[in-house]
PDB file of C-alpha atoms and ligand atoms in Angstrom:
ATOM      1  CA  UNK A 211      76.746 131.071  73.595  1.00 90.00           C
ATOM      2  CA  UNK A 212      78.198 127.724  74.653  1.00 96.00           C
ATOM      3  CA  UNK A 213      81.802 128.151  75.883  1.00 97.00           C
ATOM      4  CA  UNK A 214      84.337 126.335  73.704  1.00 98.00           C
ATOM      5  CA  UNK A 215      87.397 124.454  74.955  1.00 98.00           C
ATOM      6  CA  UNK A 216      90.220 122.871  72.963  1.00 98.00           C
ATOM      7  CA  UNK A 217      92.230 120.176  74.762  1.00 98.00           C
ATOM      8  CA  UNK A 218      95.643 118.960  73.594  1.00 98.00           C
ATOM      9  CA  UNK A 219      97.033 115.955  75.484  1.00 98.00           C
ATOM     10  CA  UNK A 220      97.120 112.183  75.822  1.00 98.00           C
ATOM     11  CA  UNK A 221      94.435 109.537  75.484  1.00 98.00           C
ATOM     12  CA  UNK A 222      94.881 106.100  77.059  1.00 98.00           C
ATOM     13  CA  UNK A 223      92.944 102.969  77.793  1.00 98.00           C
ATOM     14  CA  UNK A 224      93.181 102.360  81.566  1.00 98.00           C
ATOM     15  CA  UNK A 225      93.347  98.802  82.949  1.00 97.00           C
ATOM     16  CA  UNK A 226      92.456  99.202  86.617  1.00 96.00           C
ATOM     17  CA  UNK A 227      93.000  96.631  89.385  1.00 97.00           C
ATOM     18  CA  UNK A 228      91.401  97.384  92.750  1.00 96.00           C
ATOM     19  CA  UNK A 229      93.582  95.843  95.473  1.00 96.00           C
ATOM     20  CA  UNK A 230      93.933  96.017  99.285  1.00 96.00           C
ATOM     21  CA  UNK A 231      97.349  97.702  98.984  1.00 97.00           C
ATOM     22  CA  UNK A 232      99.618  99.112  96.281  1.00 97.00           C
ATOM     23  CA  UNK A 233     102.478  96.753  95.356  1.00 96.00           C
ATOM     24  CA  UNK A 234     106.029  97.679  96.326  1.00 96.00           C
ATOM     25  CA  UNK A 235     108.995  96.860  94.045  1.00 94.00           C
ATOM     26  CA  UNK A 236     109.073  93.149  93.291  1.00 95.00           C
ATOM     27  CA  UNK A 237     105.796  92.482  95.126  1.00 96.00           C
ATOM     28  CA  UNK A 238     102.663  90.886  93.629  1.00 96.00           C
ATOM     29  CA  UNK A 239      99.333  91.943  95.073  1.00 96.00           C
ATOM     30  CA  UNK A 240      96.160  90.109  94.126  1.00 96.00           C
ATOM     31  CA  UNK A 241      93.286  92.490  93.497  1.00 95.00           C
ATOM     32  CA  UNK A 242      89.564  92.082  94.025  1.00 89.00           C
ATOM     33  CA  UNK A 243      88.503  93.383  90.619  1.00 93.00           C
ATOM     34  CA  UNK A 244      89.774  94.444  87.222  1.00 96.00           C
ATOM     35  CA  UNK A 245      88.087  96.909  84.876  1.00 96.00           C
ATOM     36  CA  UNK A 246      88.809  98.816  81.686  1.00 97.00           C
ATOM     37  CA  UNK A 247      88.162 102.580  81.627  1.00 97.00           C
ATOM     38  CA  UNK A 248      88.817 105.538  79.337  1.00 97.00           C
ATOM     39  CA  UNK A 249      91.950 107.430  80.382  1.00 98.00           C
ATOM     40  CA  UNK A 250      94.774 109.798  79.524  1.00 98.00           C
ATOM     41  CA  UNK A 251      95.076 113.203  81.156  1.00 98.00           C
ATOM     42  CA  UNK A 252      94.084 115.114  78.030  1.00 98.00           C
ATOM     43  CA  UNK A 253      91.105 112.949  77.117  1.00 98.00           C
ATOM     44  CA  UNK A 254      89.931 112.818  80.745  1.00 98.00           C
ATOM     45  CA  UNK A 255      90.028 116.597  81.037  1.00 98.00           C
ATOM     46  CA  UNK A 256      88.131 116.889  77.747  1.00 98.00           C
ATOM     47  CA  UNK A 257      85.327 114.733  79.178  1.00 98.00           C
ATOM     48  CA  UNK A 258      85.282 116.780  82.409  1.00 98.00           C
ATOM     49  CA  UNK A 259      84.983 120.039  80.446  1.00 98.00           C
ATOM     50  CA  UNK A 260      82.180 118.587  78.327  1.00 98.00           C
ATOM     51  CA  UNK A 261      80.204 117.400  81.392  1.00 98.00           C
ATOM     52  CA  UNK A 262      80.670 120.874  82.887  1.00 98.00           C
ATOM     53  CA  UNK A 263      78.862 122.390  79.906  1.00 98.00           C
ATOM     54  CA  UNK A 264      81.545 123.327  77.370  1.00 98.00           C
ATOM     55  CA  UNK A 265      81.699 122.382  73.683  1.00 98.00           C
ATOM     56  CA  UNK A 266      84.967 120.477  73.560  1.00 98.00           C
ATOM     57  CA  UNK A 267      87.363 119.413  70.821  1.00 98.00           C
ATOM     58  CA  UNK A 268      90.180 117.019  71.698  1.00 98.00           C
ATOM     59  CA  UNK A 269      93.503 116.876  69.809  1.00 98.00           C
ATOM     60  CA  UNK A 270      95.838 113.932  70.375  1.00 98.00           C
ATOM     61  CA  UNK A 271      96.910 110.648  68.798  1.00 98.00           C
ATOM     62  CA  UNK A 272      95.774 107.020  68.784  1.00 98.00           C
ATOM     63  CA  UNK A 273      97.108 103.896  67.086  1.00 98.00           C
ATOM     64  CA  UNK A 274      95.329 102.322  64.131  1.00 97.00           C
ATOM     65  CA  UNK A 275      93.859  99.616  66.390  1.00 98.00           C
ATOM     66  CA  UNK A 276      90.714  98.555  68.232  1.00 98.00           C
ATOM     67  CA  UNK A 277      91.747 100.293  71.457  1.00 98.00           C
ATOM     68  CA  UNK A 278      92.153 103.564  69.579  1.00 98.00           C
ATOM     69  CA  UNK A 279      88.786 103.252  67.844  1.00 98.00           C
ATOM     70  CA  UNK A 280      86.981 102.474  71.091  1.00 97.00           C
ATOM     71  CA  UNK A 281      88.813 105.286  72.918  1.00 98.00           C
ATOM     72  CA  UNK A 282      87.546 107.778  70.345  1.00 98.00           C
ATOM     73  CA  UNK A 283      84.040 106.295  70.415  1.00 98.00           C
ATOM     74  CA  UNK A 284      83.961 106.782  74.197  1.00 98.00           C
ATOM     75  CA  UNK A 285      85.014 110.410  73.815  1.00 98.00           C
ATOM     76  CA  UNK A 286      82.329 110.988  71.172  1.00 98.00           C
ATOM     77  CA  UNK A 287      79.741 109.399  73.471  1.00 98.00           C
ATOM     78  CA  UNK A 288      80.741 111.994  76.083  1.00 98.00           C
ATOM     79  CA  UNK A 289      80.131 114.786  73.578  1.00 98.00           C
ATOM     80  CA  UNK A 290      83.815 115.416  72.762  1.00 98.00           C
ATOM     81  CA  UNK A 291      84.729 116.080  69.105  1.00 98.00           C
ATOM     82  CA  UNK A 292      87.653 113.981  67.862  1.00 98.00           C
ATOM     83  CA  UNK A 293      87.825 114.952  64.186  1.00 97.00           C
ATOM     84  CA  UNK A 294      91.361 116.324  64.681  1.00 95.00           C
ATOM     85  CA  UNK A 295      92.921 113.261  66.330  1.00 98.00           C
ATOM     86  CA  UNK A 296      96.024 111.918  64.549  1.00 98.00           C
ATOM     87  CA  UNK A 297      96.091 108.172  63.767  1.00 98.00           C
ATOM     88  CA  UNK A 298      99.585 106.685  63.950  1.00 98.00           C
ATOM     89  CA  UNK A 299     100.185 103.579  61.789  1.00 97.00           C
ATOM     90  CA  UNK A 300     102.000 100.559  63.290  1.00 96.00           C
ATOM     91  CA  UNK A 301     101.845 102.017  66.792  1.00 98.00           C
ATOM     92  CA  UNK A 302      99.642 100.948  69.709  1.00 98.00           C
ATOM     93  CA  UNK A 303      97.172 103.255  71.397  1.00 98.00           C
ATOM     94  CA  UNK A 304      98.391 104.392  74.818  1.00 98.00           C
ATOM     95  CA  UNK A 305      97.647 102.140  77.784  1.00 98.00           C
ATOM     96  CA  UNK A 306      97.842 102.841  81.530  1.00 98.00           C
ATOM     97  CA  UNK A 307      98.197 100.067  84.116  1.00 98.00           C
ATOM     98  CA  UNK A 308      96.631 101.293  87.339  1.00 97.00           C
ATOM     99  CA  UNK A 309      96.324  99.836  90.824  1.00 97.00           C
ATOM    100  CA  UNK A 310      93.889 101.501  93.247  1.00 96.00           C
ATOM    101  CA  UNK A 311      94.078 100.668  96.958  1.00 95.00           C
ATOM    102  CA  UNK A 312      91.453 100.665  99.744  1.00 93.00           C
ATOM    103  CA  UNK A 313      92.064 104.361 100.445  1.00 92.00           C
ATOM    104  CA  UNK A 314      91.531 105.349  96.821  1.00 92.00           C
ATOM    105  CA  UNK A 315      95.245 106.041  96.282  1.00 92.00           C
ATOM    106  CA  UNK A 316      96.741 104.849  93.021  1.00 94.00           C
ATOM    107  CA  UNK A 317      99.879 103.764  91.255  1.00 96.00           C
ATOM    108  CA  UNK A 318     100.035 104.326  87.484  1.00 96.00           C
ATOM    109  CA  UNK A 319     102.399 103.124  84.761  1.00 96.00           C
ATOM    110  CA  UNK A 320     101.737 104.540  81.282  1.00 97.00           C
ATOM    111  CA  UNK A 321     102.795 102.998  77.989  1.00 98.00           C
ATOM    112  CA  UNK A 322     102.453 106.143  75.900  1.00 98.00           C
ATOM    113  CA  UNK A 323     102.295 104.417  72.490  1.00 98.00           C
ATOM    114  CA  UNK A 324     100.736 106.752  69.917  1.00 98.00           C
ATOM    115  CA  UNK A 325     100.743 109.663  72.395  1.00 98.00           C
ATOM    116  CA  UNK A 326     104.547 109.713  72.071  1.00 98.00           C
ATOM    117  CA  UNK A 327     104.233 110.104  68.292  1.00 98.00           C
ATOM    118  CA  UNK A 328     101.803 113.047  68.227  1.00 98.00           C
ATOM    119  CA  UNK A 329     103.534 115.400  65.795  1.00 98.00           C
ATOM    120  CA  UNK A 330     104.056 119.117  66.312  1.00 98.00           C
ATOM    121  CA  UNK A 331     103.038 119.589  62.670  1.00 98.00           C
ATOM    122  CA  UNK A 332      99.675 117.937  63.273  1.00 98.00           C
ATOM    123  CA  UNK A 333      99.102 119.980  66.433  1.00 98.00           C
ATOM    124  CA  UNK A 334     100.068 123.177  64.582  1.00 98.00           C
ATOM    125  CA  UNK A 335      97.561 122.642  61.803  1.00 98.00           C
ATOM    126  CA  UNK A 336      94.753 121.343  64.049  1.00 98.00           C
ATOM    127  CA  UNK A 337      95.113 124.082  66.695  1.00 98.00           C
ATOM    128  CA  UNK A 338      95.460 126.816  64.046  1.00 98.00           C
ATOM    129  CA  UNK A 339      92.241 125.661  62.398  1.00 97.00           C
ATOM    130  CA  UNK A 340      90.280 125.597  65.668  1.00 97.00           C
ATOM    131  CA  UNK A 341      91.655 128.632  67.527  1.00 96.00           C
ATOM    132  CA  UNK A 342      89.413 131.288  65.947  1.00 96.00           C
ATOM    133  CA  UNK A 343      86.395 129.556  67.573  1.00 96.00           C
ATOM    134  CA  UNK A 344      87.989 128.701  70.922  1.00 98.00           C
ATOM    135  CA  UNK A 345      87.551 130.427  74.311  1.00 98.00           C
ATOM    136  CA  UNK A 346      90.163 128.429  76.244  1.00 98.00           C
ATOM    137  CA  UNK A 347      92.977 126.004  75.365  1.00 98.00           C
ATOM    138  CA  UNK A 348      94.074 123.335  77.874  1.00 98.00           C
ATOM    139  CA  UNK A 349      97.361 121.491  77.336  1.00 98.00           C
ATOM    140  CA  UNK A 350      98.854 118.652  79.397  1.00 98.00           C
ATOM    141  CA  UNK A 351     102.269 117.080  78.994  1.00 97.00           C
ATOM    142  CA  UNK A 352     101.932 113.313  78.430  1.00 97.00           C
ATOM    143  CA  UNK A 353     102.768 114.111  74.757  1.00 98.00           C
ATOM    144  CA  UNK A 354     105.998 115.261  73.061  1.00 98.00           C
ATOM    145  CA  UNK A 355     107.403 118.582  74.272  1.00 98.00           C
ATOM    146  CA  UNK A 356     107.329 120.088  70.763  1.00 98.00           C
ATOM    147  CA  UNK A 357     103.593 119.412  70.516  1.00 98.00           C
ATOM    148  CA  UNK A 358     103.033 121.084  73.897  1.00 98.00           C
ATOM    149  CA  UNK A 359     105.082 124.132  72.886  1.00 98.00           C
ATOM    150  CA  UNK A 360     103.297 124.631  69.568  1.00 98.00           C
ATOM    151  CA  UNK A 361      99.857 124.506  71.180  1.00 98.00           C
ATOM    152  CA  UNK A 362     100.701 126.930  74.010  1.00 98.00           C
ATOM    153  CA  UNK A 363     102.529 129.379  71.742  1.00 98.00           C
ATOM    154  CA  UNK A 364      99.717 129.464  69.169  1.00 98.00           C
ATOM    155  CA  UNK A 365      97.088 130.163  71.840  1.00 98.00           C
ATOM    156  CA  UNK A 366      99.093 132.899  73.536  1.00 97.00           C
ATOM    157  CA  UNK A 367      99.916 134.567  70.200  1.00 97.00           C
ATOM    158  CA  UNK A 368      96.197 134.549  69.324  1.00 97.00           C
ATOM    159  CA  UNK A 369      95.234 136.037  72.706  1.00 97.00           C
ATOM    160  CA  UNK A 370      93.314 132.889  73.729  1.00 98.00           C
ATOM    161  CA  UNK A 371      93.341 131.927  77.428  1.00 97.00           C
ATOM    162  CA  UNK A 372      95.676 129.011  78.011  1.00 98.00           C
ATOM    163  CA  UNK A 373      95.943 126.528  80.889  1.00 98.00           C
ATOM    164  CA  UNK A 374      99.115 124.406  81.066  1.00 98.00           C
ATOM    165  CA  UNK A 375      98.820 121.324  83.270  1.00 98.00           C
ATOM    166  CA  UNK A 376     102.436 120.245  83.917  1.00 98.00           C
ATOM    167  CA  UNK A 377     101.596 116.595  84.500  1.00 96.00           C
ATOM    168  CA  UNK A 378     104.268 115.323  84.292  1.00 95.00           C
ATOM    169  CA  UNK A 379     106.873 118.107  84.576  1.00 97.00           C
ATOM    170  CA  UNK A 380     108.997 117.917  81.396  1.00 97.00           C
ATOM    171  CA  UNK A 381     111.724 120.312  80.152  1.00 97.00           C
ATOM    172  CA  UNK A 382     109.280 122.279  77.985  1.00 98.00           C
ATOM    173  CA  UNK A 383     107.318 123.371  81.061  1.00 97.00           C
ATOM    174  CA  UNK A 384     110.343 125.330  82.287  1.00 96.00           C
ATOM    175  CA  UNK A 385     110.759 126.930  78.863  1.00 96.00           C
ATOM    176  CA  UNK A 386     107.084 127.961  78.750  1.00 97.00           C
ATOM    177  CA  UNK A 387     107.114 129.587  82.195  1.00 95.00           C
ATOM    178  CA  UNK A 388     107.118 133.104  80.746  1.00 92.00           C
ATOM    179  CA  UNK A 389     104.368 132.361  78.215  1.00 95.00           C
ATOM    180  CA  UNK A 390     101.467 133.705  80.264  1.00 95.00           C
ATOM    181  CA  UNK A 391      99.689 130.347  80.557  1.00 98.00           C
ATOM    182  CA  UNK A 392      97.916 129.577  83.856  1.00 98.00           C
ATOM    183  CA  UNK A 393      99.917 126.740  85.468  1.00 98.00           C
ATOM    184  CA  UNK A 394      98.108 123.948  87.339  1.00 98.00           C
ATOM    185  CA  UNK A 395     100.643 121.694  89.110  1.00 98.00           C
ATOM    186  CA  UNK A 396      99.851 119.361  91.969  1.00 96.00           C
ATOM    187  CA  UNK A 397     102.011 119.799  95.066  1.00 94.00           C
ATOM    188  CA  UNK A 398     104.608 117.273  93.856  1.00 93.00           C
ATOM    189  CA  UNK A 399     104.873 118.940  90.448  1.00 96.00           C
ATOM    190  CA  UNK A 400     105.091 122.335  92.149  1.00 96.00           C
ATOM    191  CA  UNK A 401     108.026 121.064  94.230  1.00 94.00           C
ATOM    192  CA  UNK A 402     109.741 119.765  91.075  1.00 94.00           C
ATOM    193  CA  UNK A 403     109.151 123.031  89.205  1.00 95.00           C
ATOM    194  CA  UNK A 404     110.705 125.056  92.018  1.00 92.00           C
ATOM    195  CA  UNK A 405     113.661 122.670  92.308  1.00 85.00           C
ATOM    196  CA  UNK A 406     112.595 121.368  95.697  1.00 65.00           C
ATOM    197  CA  UNK A 407     112.757 117.625  96.138  1.00 53.00           C
ATOM    198  CA  UNK A 408     109.432 115.982  95.160  1.00 56.00           C
ATOM    199  CA  UNK A 409     109.509 114.399  98.609  1.00 54.00           C
ATOM    200  CA  UNK A 410     109.176 117.955  99.916  1.00 56.00           C
ATOM    201  CA  UNK A 411     105.682 118.055  98.444  1.00 57.00           C
ATOM    202  CA  UNK A 412     104.379 116.829 101.797  1.00 61.00           C
ATOM    203  CA  UNK A 413     105.718 119.785 103.748  1.00 69.00           C
ATOM    204  CA  UNK A 414     102.356 121.504 103.982  1.00 85.00           C
ATOM    205  CA  UNK A 415     100.233 124.267 102.595  1.00 89.00           C
ATOM    206  CA  UNK A 416     102.505 127.106 103.765  1.00 89.00           C
ATOM    207  CA  UNK A 417     105.437 125.574 101.929  1.00 91.00           C
ATOM    208  CA  UNK A 418     103.306 125.135  98.794  1.00 93.00           C
ATOM    209  CA  UNK A 419     102.267 128.802  99.010  1.00 94.00           C
ATOM    210  CA  UNK A 420     105.914 129.884  99.175  1.00 93.00           C
ATOM    211  CA  UNK A 421     106.731 127.741  96.148  1.00 94.00           C
ATOM    212  CA  UNK A 422     103.679 128.835  94.155  1.00 96.00           C
ATOM    213  CA  UNK A 423     104.515 132.512  94.796  1.00 96.00           C
ATOM    214  CA  UNK A 424     108.070 131.905  93.592  1.00 94.00           C
ATOM    215  CA  UNK A 425     106.748 130.193  90.476  1.00 95.00           C
ATOM    216  CA  UNK A 426     104.160 132.931  89.772  1.00 96.00           C
ATOM    217  CA  UNK A 427     106.830 135.612  90.041  1.00 94.00           C
ATOM    218  CA  UNK A 428     108.896 133.737  87.444  1.00 92.00           C
ATOM    219  CA  UNK A 429     105.990 132.973  85.126  1.00 92.00           C
ATOM    220  CA  UNK A 430     104.163 136.294  85.699  1.00 93.00           C
ATOM    221  CA  UNK A 431     100.932 134.288  85.483  1.00 96.00           C
ATOM    222  CA  UNK A 432      98.592 132.653  88.014  1.00 98.00           C
ATOM    223  CA  UNK A 433      99.605 129.336  89.568  1.00 98.00           C
ATOM    224  CA  UNK A 434      96.777 127.050  90.716  1.00 98.00           C
ATOM    225  CA  UNK A 435      98.040 124.141  92.820  1.00 98.00           C
ATOM    226  CA  UNK A 436      95.865 121.111  93.512  1.00 97.00           C
ATOM    227  CA  UNK A 437      96.410 119.876  97.065  1.00 96.00           C
ATOM    228  CA  UNK A 438      94.384 116.652  97.066  1.00 93.00           C
ATOM    229  CA  UNK A 439      92.487 116.340 100.357  1.00 91.00           C
ATOM    230  CA  UNK A 440      93.603 119.877 101.298  1.00 93.00           C
ATOM    231  CA  UNK A 441      91.686 121.563  98.433  1.00 95.00           C
ATOM    232  CA  UNK A 442      93.407 123.970  96.049  1.00 97.00           C
ATOM    233  CA  UNK A 443      95.714 126.965  96.298  1.00 97.00           C
ATOM    234  CA  UNK A 444      95.274 129.970  94.022  1.00 98.00           C
ATOM    235  CA  UNK A 445      98.223 132.337  93.654  1.00 97.00           C
ATOM    236  CA  UNK A 446      97.712 135.300  91.334  1.00 96.00           C
ATOM    237  CA  UNK A 447     100.339 136.709  88.994  1.00 95.00           C
ATOM    238  CA  UNK A 448     101.018 139.386  91.611  1.00 94.00           C
ATOM    239  CA  UNK A 449     101.532 136.831  94.401  1.00 93.00           C
ATOM    240  CA  UNK A 450      98.220 137.035  96.302  1.00 95.00           C
ATOM    241  CA  UNK A 451      97.508 133.577  97.748  1.00 96.00           C
ATOM    242  CA  UNK A 452      94.193 132.002  98.749  1.00 97.00           C
ATOM    243  CA  UNK A 453      93.443 128.418  99.689  1.00 96.00           C
ATOM    244  CA  UNK A 454      90.107 126.998  98.597  1.00 95.00           C
ATOM    245  CA  UNK A 455      89.180 124.461 101.294  1.00 92.00           C
ATOM    246  CA  UNK A 456      88.455 120.825 100.447  1.00 88.00           C
ATOM    247  CA  UNK A 457      84.876 119.800  99.668  1.00 89.00           C
ATOM    248  CA  UNK A 458      83.678 116.826 101.787  1.00 89.00           C
ATOM    249  CA  UNK A 459      83.549 113.635  99.751  1.00 90.00           C
ATOM    250  CA  UNK A 460      83.754 109.849  99.804  1.00 92.00           C
ATOM    251  CA  UNK A 461      87.079 108.726  98.382  1.00 94.00           C
ATOM    252  CA  UNK A 462      86.960 105.558  96.259  1.00 94.00           C
ATOM    253  CA  UNK A 463      89.472 106.376  93.517  1.00 94.00           C
ATOM    254  CA  UNK A 464      91.568 109.521  93.153  1.00 95.00           C
ATOM    255  CA  UNK A 465      92.560 108.655  89.551  1.00 96.00           C
ATOM    256  CA  UNK A 466      91.608 111.538  87.268  1.00 97.00           C
ATOM    257  CA  UNK A 467      90.822 114.055  90.037  1.00 97.00           C
ATOM    258  CA  UNK A 468      93.474 116.419  88.665  1.00 98.00           C
ATOM    259  CA  UNK A 469      92.130 115.948  85.138  1.00 98.00           C
ATOM    260  CA  UNK A 470      88.611 116.777  86.342  1.00 98.00           C
ATOM    261  CA  UNK A 471      89.976 119.900  88.042  1.00 98.00           C
ATOM    262  CA  UNK A 472      91.730 121.034  84.862  1.00 98.00           C
ATOM    263  CA  UNK A 473      88.796 120.289  82.559  1.00 98.00           C
ATOM    264  CA  UNK A 474      86.309 122.184  84.731  1.00 98.00           C
ATOM    265  CA  UNK A 475      88.751 125.068  85.219  1.00 98.00           C
ATOM    266  CA  UNK A 476      89.098 125.391  81.428  1.00 98.00           C
ATOM    267  CA  UNK A 477      85.321 125.138  80.930  1.00 98.00           C
ATOM    268  CA  UNK A 478      84.708 127.920  83.450  1.00 98.00           C
ATOM    269  CA  UNK A 479      87.439 130.208  82.088  1.00 98.00           C
ATOM    270  CA  UNK A 480      85.936 129.641  78.635  1.00 98.00           C
ATOM    271  CA  UNK A 481      82.596 130.767  80.052  1.00 98.00           C
ATOM    272  CA  UNK A 482      84.242 134.027  81.122  1.00 97.00           C
ATOM    273  CA  UNK A 483      84.032 133.659  84.909  1.00 97.00           C
ATOM    274  CA  UNK A 484      86.904 135.026  86.978  1.00 96.00           C
ATOM    275  CA  UNK A 485      89.757 132.787  88.024  1.00 97.00           C
ATOM    276  CA  UNK A 486      88.712 132.468  91.686  1.00 97.00           C
ATOM    277  CA  UNK A 487      85.212 131.373  90.720  1.00 97.00           C
ATOM    278  CA  UNK A 488      86.614 128.953  88.147  1.00 98.00           C
ATOM    279  CA  UNK A 489      88.973 127.427  90.728  1.00 98.00           C
ATOM    280  CA  UNK A 490      86.123 127.096  93.237  1.00 97.00           C
ATOM    281  CA  UNK A 491      84.033 125.094  90.740  1.00 97.00           C
ATOM    282  CA  UNK A 492      87.038 123.004  89.691  1.00 98.00           C
ATOM    283  CA  UNK A 493      87.814 122.211  93.338  1.00 97.00           C
ATOM    284  CA  UNK A 494      84.218 121.058  93.941  1.00 96.00           C
ATOM    285  CA  UNK A 495      84.201 118.980  90.743  1.00 97.00           C
ATOM    286  CA  UNK A 496      87.473 117.238  91.613  1.00 97.00           C
ATOM    287  CA  UNK A 497      86.061 116.301  95.030  1.00 96.00           C
ATOM    288  CA  UNK A 498      82.915 114.838  93.442  1.00 96.00           C
ATOM    289  CA  UNK A 499      84.968 112.866  90.911  1.00 97.00           C
ATOM    290  CA  UNK A 500      86.778 110.680  93.457  1.00 96.00           C
ATOM    291  CA  UNK A 501      83.577 109.025  94.708  1.00 95.00           C
ATOM    292  CA  UNK A 502      83.538 106.542  91.789  1.00 94.00           C
ATOM    293  CA  UNK A 503      86.093 104.081  90.448  1.00 92.00           C
ATOM    294  CA  UNK A 504      87.678 104.993  87.103  1.00 95.00           C
ATOM    295  CA  UNK A 505      89.046 108.334  85.963  1.00 97.00           C
ATOM    296  CA  UNK A 506      85.835 109.532  84.319  1.00 98.00           C
ATOM    297  CA  UNK A 507      82.934 107.762  86.052  1.00 96.00           C
ATOM    298  CA  UNK A 508      82.593 110.324  88.856  1.00 96.00           C
ATOM    299  CA  UNK A 509      83.073 113.470  86.789  1.00 98.00           C
ATOM    300  CA  UNK A 510      80.112 115.739  87.624  1.00 97.00           C
ATOM    301  CA  UNK A 511      77.683 117.500  85.334  1.00 97.00           C
ATOM    302  CA  UNK A 512      77.259 121.263  85.412  1.00 96.00           C
ATOM    303  CA  UNK A 513      74.177 120.843  87.594  1.00 96.00           C
ATOM    304  CA  UNK A 514      75.996 118.562  90.057  1.00 96.00           C
ATOM    305  CA  UNK A 515      78.784 121.130  90.439  1.00 96.00           C
ATOM    306  CA  UNK A 516      76.207 123.860  91.178  1.00 94.00           C
ATOM    307  CA  UNK A 517      74.425 121.605  93.692  1.00 92.00           C
ATOM    308  CA  UNK A 518      77.662 120.713  95.465  1.00 89.00           C
ATOM    309  CA  UNK A 519      78.550 124.376  95.837  1.00 88.00           C
ATOM    310  CA  UNK A 520      75.056 125.289  97.020  1.00 83.00           C
ATOM    311  CA  UNK A 521      75.396 122.667  99.750  1.00 75.00           C
ATOM    312  CA  UNK A 522      78.645 124.140 101.122  1.00 68.00           C
TER     313      UNK A 522
HETATM  314  O1  RIB B 264      95.372 111.314  85.517  1.00 90.85           O
HETATM  315  C1  RIB B 264      94.929 110.019  85.391  1.00 90.85           C
HETATM  316  C2  RIB B 264      95.370 109.444  84.077  1.00 90.85           C
HETATM  317  O2  RIB B 264      96.782 109.345  84.053  1.00 90.85           O
HETATM  318  C3  RIB B 264      94.873 108.042  83.808  1.00 90.85           C
HETATM  319  O3  RIB B 264      93.638 108.022  83.162  1.00 90.85           O
HETATM  320  C4  RIB B 264      95.999 107.420  83.005  1.00 90.85           C
HETATM  321  O4  RIB B 264      95.638 107.079  81.716  1.00 90.85           O
HETATM  322  C5  RIB B 264      97.148 108.428  83.053  1.00 90.85           C
HETATM  323  O5  RIB B 264      97.279 109.145  81.890  1.00 90.85           O
END
């Protein structure tokens, strides 16, 4: 049976400028190239899960405009079902303005548009209709808090595995900490969730392990922290910690690496593999994804993930 994943989150159109450096406040940098890509953390993760072999349905919102229609067409072309996407009248589809520098680091400003109007009522009816056929639900937080809460609560009540990607950290993430969802912060989000200063995110793996253990003991669920070039950190609900080392890669653009991680994690959990194995595949997939420019271009297929792991 093909594993099934339901993704609830944002869809954007990304306008990406590749420049020598990221601009500071008030500075203009002139880039070498500009390109349009599919984006949004929810839609990106849906594509990653589909490439990794899952049957994926995406739930979100677009405006009644050309950007929205082409965003959905791109998702369909990647094998993602979009029959439960809400169309918001008189509202633009979400757009992200992204600058990527020579080291592959990025700076992103999102105009949420229709994502900000995704209604909890729509999510309730769409998730309820799909849940009986779903192996794993993945939710990210670039959408209204009420929509996030409804999706997570429905999945948990139905006994369906749930992954909550707190990107960005919003008030609802704190309220859902006891829900049983697997949390997947990056190190900055982990610092925010544990009330450390986000600047403290750079204090190293040991510090992240301390924070992730504290978070897991509050949430009584696993916490999987993405550490960028340091790999990933898995902390179980009982506080056992293991770091999965980074997979060697060429870094061209880190945009969407976290989304790739989350999509592949959900696809593997849907397949029924254990959490450590799922995190190992997600870590390899995220490393492969940064070798191409654009959030989705480098997302690996199932076969590419297997090959990367075989080569380790
Ligand atoms: O995680 C990367 C994504 O964040 C981009 O695709 C952009 O649209 C923003 O949502």
